[in-house]
PDB file of C-alpha atoms in Angstrom:
ATOM      1  CA  MET A   1     -19.739 -40.345  11.486  1.00  0.00           C
ATOM      2  CA  ARG A   2     -19.108 -38.689  14.720  1.00  0.00           C
ATOM      3  CA  VAL A   3     -18.934 -34.940  15.279  1.00  0.00           C
ATOM      4  CA  LEU A   4     -15.914 -34.193  17.610  1.00  0.00           C
ATOM      5  CA  ALA A   5     -16.435 -30.364  17.634  1.00  0.00           C
ATOM      6  CA  GLN A   6     -18.388 -27.573  15.826  1.00  0.00           C
ATOM      7  CA  ASP A   7     -17.460 -23.884  15.495  1.00  0.00           C
ATOM      8  CA  GLY A   8     -19.460 -21.814  13.218  1.00  0.00           C
ATOM      9  CA  ASN A   9     -19.265 -23.184   9.664  1.00  0.00           C
ATOM     10  CA  VAL A  10     -16.646 -25.648  10.413  1.00  0.00           C
ATOM     11  CA  ALA A  11     -16.840 -29.047  12.226  1.00  0.00           C
ATOM     12  CA  VAL A  12     -14.271 -31.760  13.240  1.00  0.00           C
ATOM     13  CA  VAL A  13     -15.623 -35.175  12.189  1.00  0.00           C
ATOM     14  CA  GLN A  14     -14.441 -38.755  12.740  1.00  0.00           C
ATOM     15  CA  LEU A  15     -15.294 -41.043   9.874  1.00  0.00           C
ATOM     16  CA  PRO A  16     -15.620 -44.721  11.081  1.00  0.00           C
ATOM     17  CA  GLN A  17     -13.183 -46.013   8.207  1.00  0.00           C
ATOM     18  CA  ARG A  18     -10.480 -43.345   8.914  1.00  0.00           C
ATOM     19  CA  SER A  19      -7.940 -42.952  11.779  1.00  0.00           C
ATOM     20  CA  SER A  20      -7.655 -39.329  11.631  1.00  0.00           C
ATOM     21  CA  PRO A  21     -10.478 -36.917  12.006  1.00  0.00           C
ATOM     22  CA  ALA A  22     -11.464 -34.549   9.019  1.00  0.00           C
ATOM     23  CA  LEU A  23     -12.606 -31.126   8.821  1.00  0.00           C
ATOM     24  CA  SER A  24     -16.037 -30.413   7.495  1.00  0.00           C
ATOM     25  CA  VAL A  25     -16.679 -26.903   5.900  1.00  0.00           C
ATOM     26  CA  GLN A  26     -20.166 -25.401   4.706  1.00  0.00           C
ATOM     27  CA  GLY A  27     -20.424 -25.347   1.037  1.00  0.00           C
ATOM     28  CA  ASP A  28     -20.698 -21.491   0.879  1.00  0.00           C
ATOM     29  CA  SER A  29     -17.482 -21.203   2.865  1.00  0.00           C
ATOM     30  CA  LEU A  30     -15.752 -23.428   0.446  1.00  0.00           C
ATOM     31  CA  SER A  31     -17.116 -21.416  -2.439  1.00  0.00           C
ATOM     32  CA  MET A  32     -15.648 -18.479  -1.013  1.00  0.00           C
ATOM     33  CA  LEU A  33     -12.280 -20.106  -0.521  1.00  0.00           C
ATOM     34  CA  VAL A  34     -12.306 -21.209  -4.127  1.00  0.00           C
ATOM     35  CA  LYS A  35     -12.753 -17.422  -5.202  1.00  0.00           C
ATOM     36  CA  LEU A  36     -10.070 -16.331  -2.834  1.00  0.00           C
ATOM     37  CA  ALA A  37      -7.680 -18.936  -4.149  1.00  0.00           C
ATOM     38  CA  GLY A  38      -8.292 -17.863  -7.670  1.00  0.00           C
ATOM     39  CA  SER A  39      -7.684 -14.208  -6.892  1.00  0.00           C
ATOM     40  CA  VAL A  40      -4.547 -15.243  -5.069  1.00  0.00           C
ATOM     41  CA  ALA A  41      -3.548 -17.284  -8.071  1.00  0.00           C
ATOM     42  CA  ALA A  42      -4.173 -14.283 -10.542  1.00  0.00           C
ATOM     43  CA  GLN A  43      -2.111 -11.996  -8.317  1.00  0.00           C
ATOM     44  CA  ALA A  44       0.700 -14.666  -8.058  1.00  0.00           C
ATOM     45  CA  ALA A  45       0.695 -14.808 -11.979  1.00  0.00           C
ATOM     46  CA  ARG A  46       1.650 -11.161 -12.231  1.00  0.00           C
ATOM     47  CA  THR A  47       4.667 -11.840  -9.956  1.00  0.00           C
ATOM     48  CA  GLY A  48       6.511 -13.838 -12.592  1.00  0.00           C
ATOM     49  CA  ASP A  49       7.772 -15.916  -9.523  1.00  0.00           C
ATOM     50  CA  ALA A  50       7.181 -19.587 -10.962  1.00  0.00           C
ATOM     51  CA  ASP A  51       7.120 -21.442  -7.680  1.00  0.00           C
ATOM     52  CA  LEU A  52       4.524 -19.033  -6.217  1.00  0.00           C
ATOM     53  CA  ILE A  53       2.564 -19.295  -9.304  1.00  0.00           C
ATOM     54  CA  ASP A  54       2.596 -23.064  -9.292  1.00  0.00           C
ATOM     55  CA  ASP A  55       1.602 -23.280  -5.607  1.00  0.00           C
ATOM     56  CA  ALA A  56      -1.311 -20.819  -5.994  1.00  0.00           C
ATOM     57  CA  GLU A  57      -2.536 -22.722  -8.855  1.00  0.00           C
ATOM     58  CA  GLU A  58      -2.376 -26.053  -7.109  1.00  0.00           C
ATOM     59  CA  LEU A  59      -4.264 -24.448  -4.149  1.00  0.00           C
ATOM     60  CA  ARG A  60      -7.059 -23.233  -6.515  1.00  0.00           C
ATOM     61  CA  GLU A  61      -7.179 -26.593  -8.308  1.00  0.00           C
ATOM     62  CA  ARG A  62      -7.420 -28.620  -5.116  1.00  0.00           C
ATOM     63  CA  LEU A  63     -10.084 -26.367  -3.743  1.00  0.00           C
ATOM     64  CA  SER A  64     -12.020 -26.433  -6.915  1.00  0.00           C
ATOM     65  CA  ASP A  65     -11.835 -30.098  -7.253  1.00  0.00           C
ATOM     66  CA  MET A  66     -13.623 -30.443  -3.540  1.00  0.00           C
ATOM     67  CA  LEU A  67     -16.151 -27.851  -4.780  1.00  0.00           C
ATOM     68  CA  ARG A  68     -16.939 -29.954  -7.609  1.00  0.00           C
ATOM     69  CA  VAL A  69     -17.426 -33.151  -5.524  1.00  0.00           C
ATOM     70  CA  TYR A  70     -19.685 -30.783  -3.300  1.00  0.00           C
ATOM     71  CA  GLU A  71     -21.689 -29.634  -6.197  1.00  0.00           C
ATOM     72  CA  SER A  72     -21.859 -33.173  -7.934  1.00  0.00           C
ATOM     73  CA  THR A  73     -23.333 -34.651  -4.801  1.00  0.00           C
ATOM     74  CA  LEU A  74     -25.978 -31.835  -4.316  1.00  0.00           C
ATOM     75  CA  ARG A  75     -27.356 -31.425  -7.768  1.00  0.00           C
ATOM     76  CA  PRO A  76     -28.697 -35.107  -8.555  1.00  0.00           C
ATOM     77  CA  ARG A  77     -30.311 -34.997  -5.019  1.00  0.00           C
ATOM     78  CA  GLY A  78     -32.120 -31.857  -5.995  1.00  0.00           C
ATOM     79  CA  LEU A  79     -30.360 -29.862  -3.126  1.00  0.00           C
ATOM     80  CA  PRO A  80     -29.822 -26.045  -3.892  1.00  0.00           C
ATOM     81  CA  LEU A  81     -26.356 -24.768  -3.832  1.00  0.00           C
ATOM     82  CA  PRO A  82     -26.041 -22.220  -1.111  1.00  0.00           C
ATOM     83  CA  TYR A  83     -24.205 -19.638  -3.315  1.00  0.00           C
TER      84      TYR A  83
END
């Protein structure tokens, strides 16, 4: 893996098997994004706008899935969660 750029809690990395670079986000930052997406989804639910509700829920679910991968990687290795 090559680090192409780093800015604060975010890095752009290049995995050898991938043609496009990826974005690396710190776990605590990802956790905050999941919480924010949950708040947006809750607010969207109050609007009654079905498309907005679906999009907000999908965003929350995708970010939550990423956080689950992060957590399930750290736990077996005995690494503490930063949040």
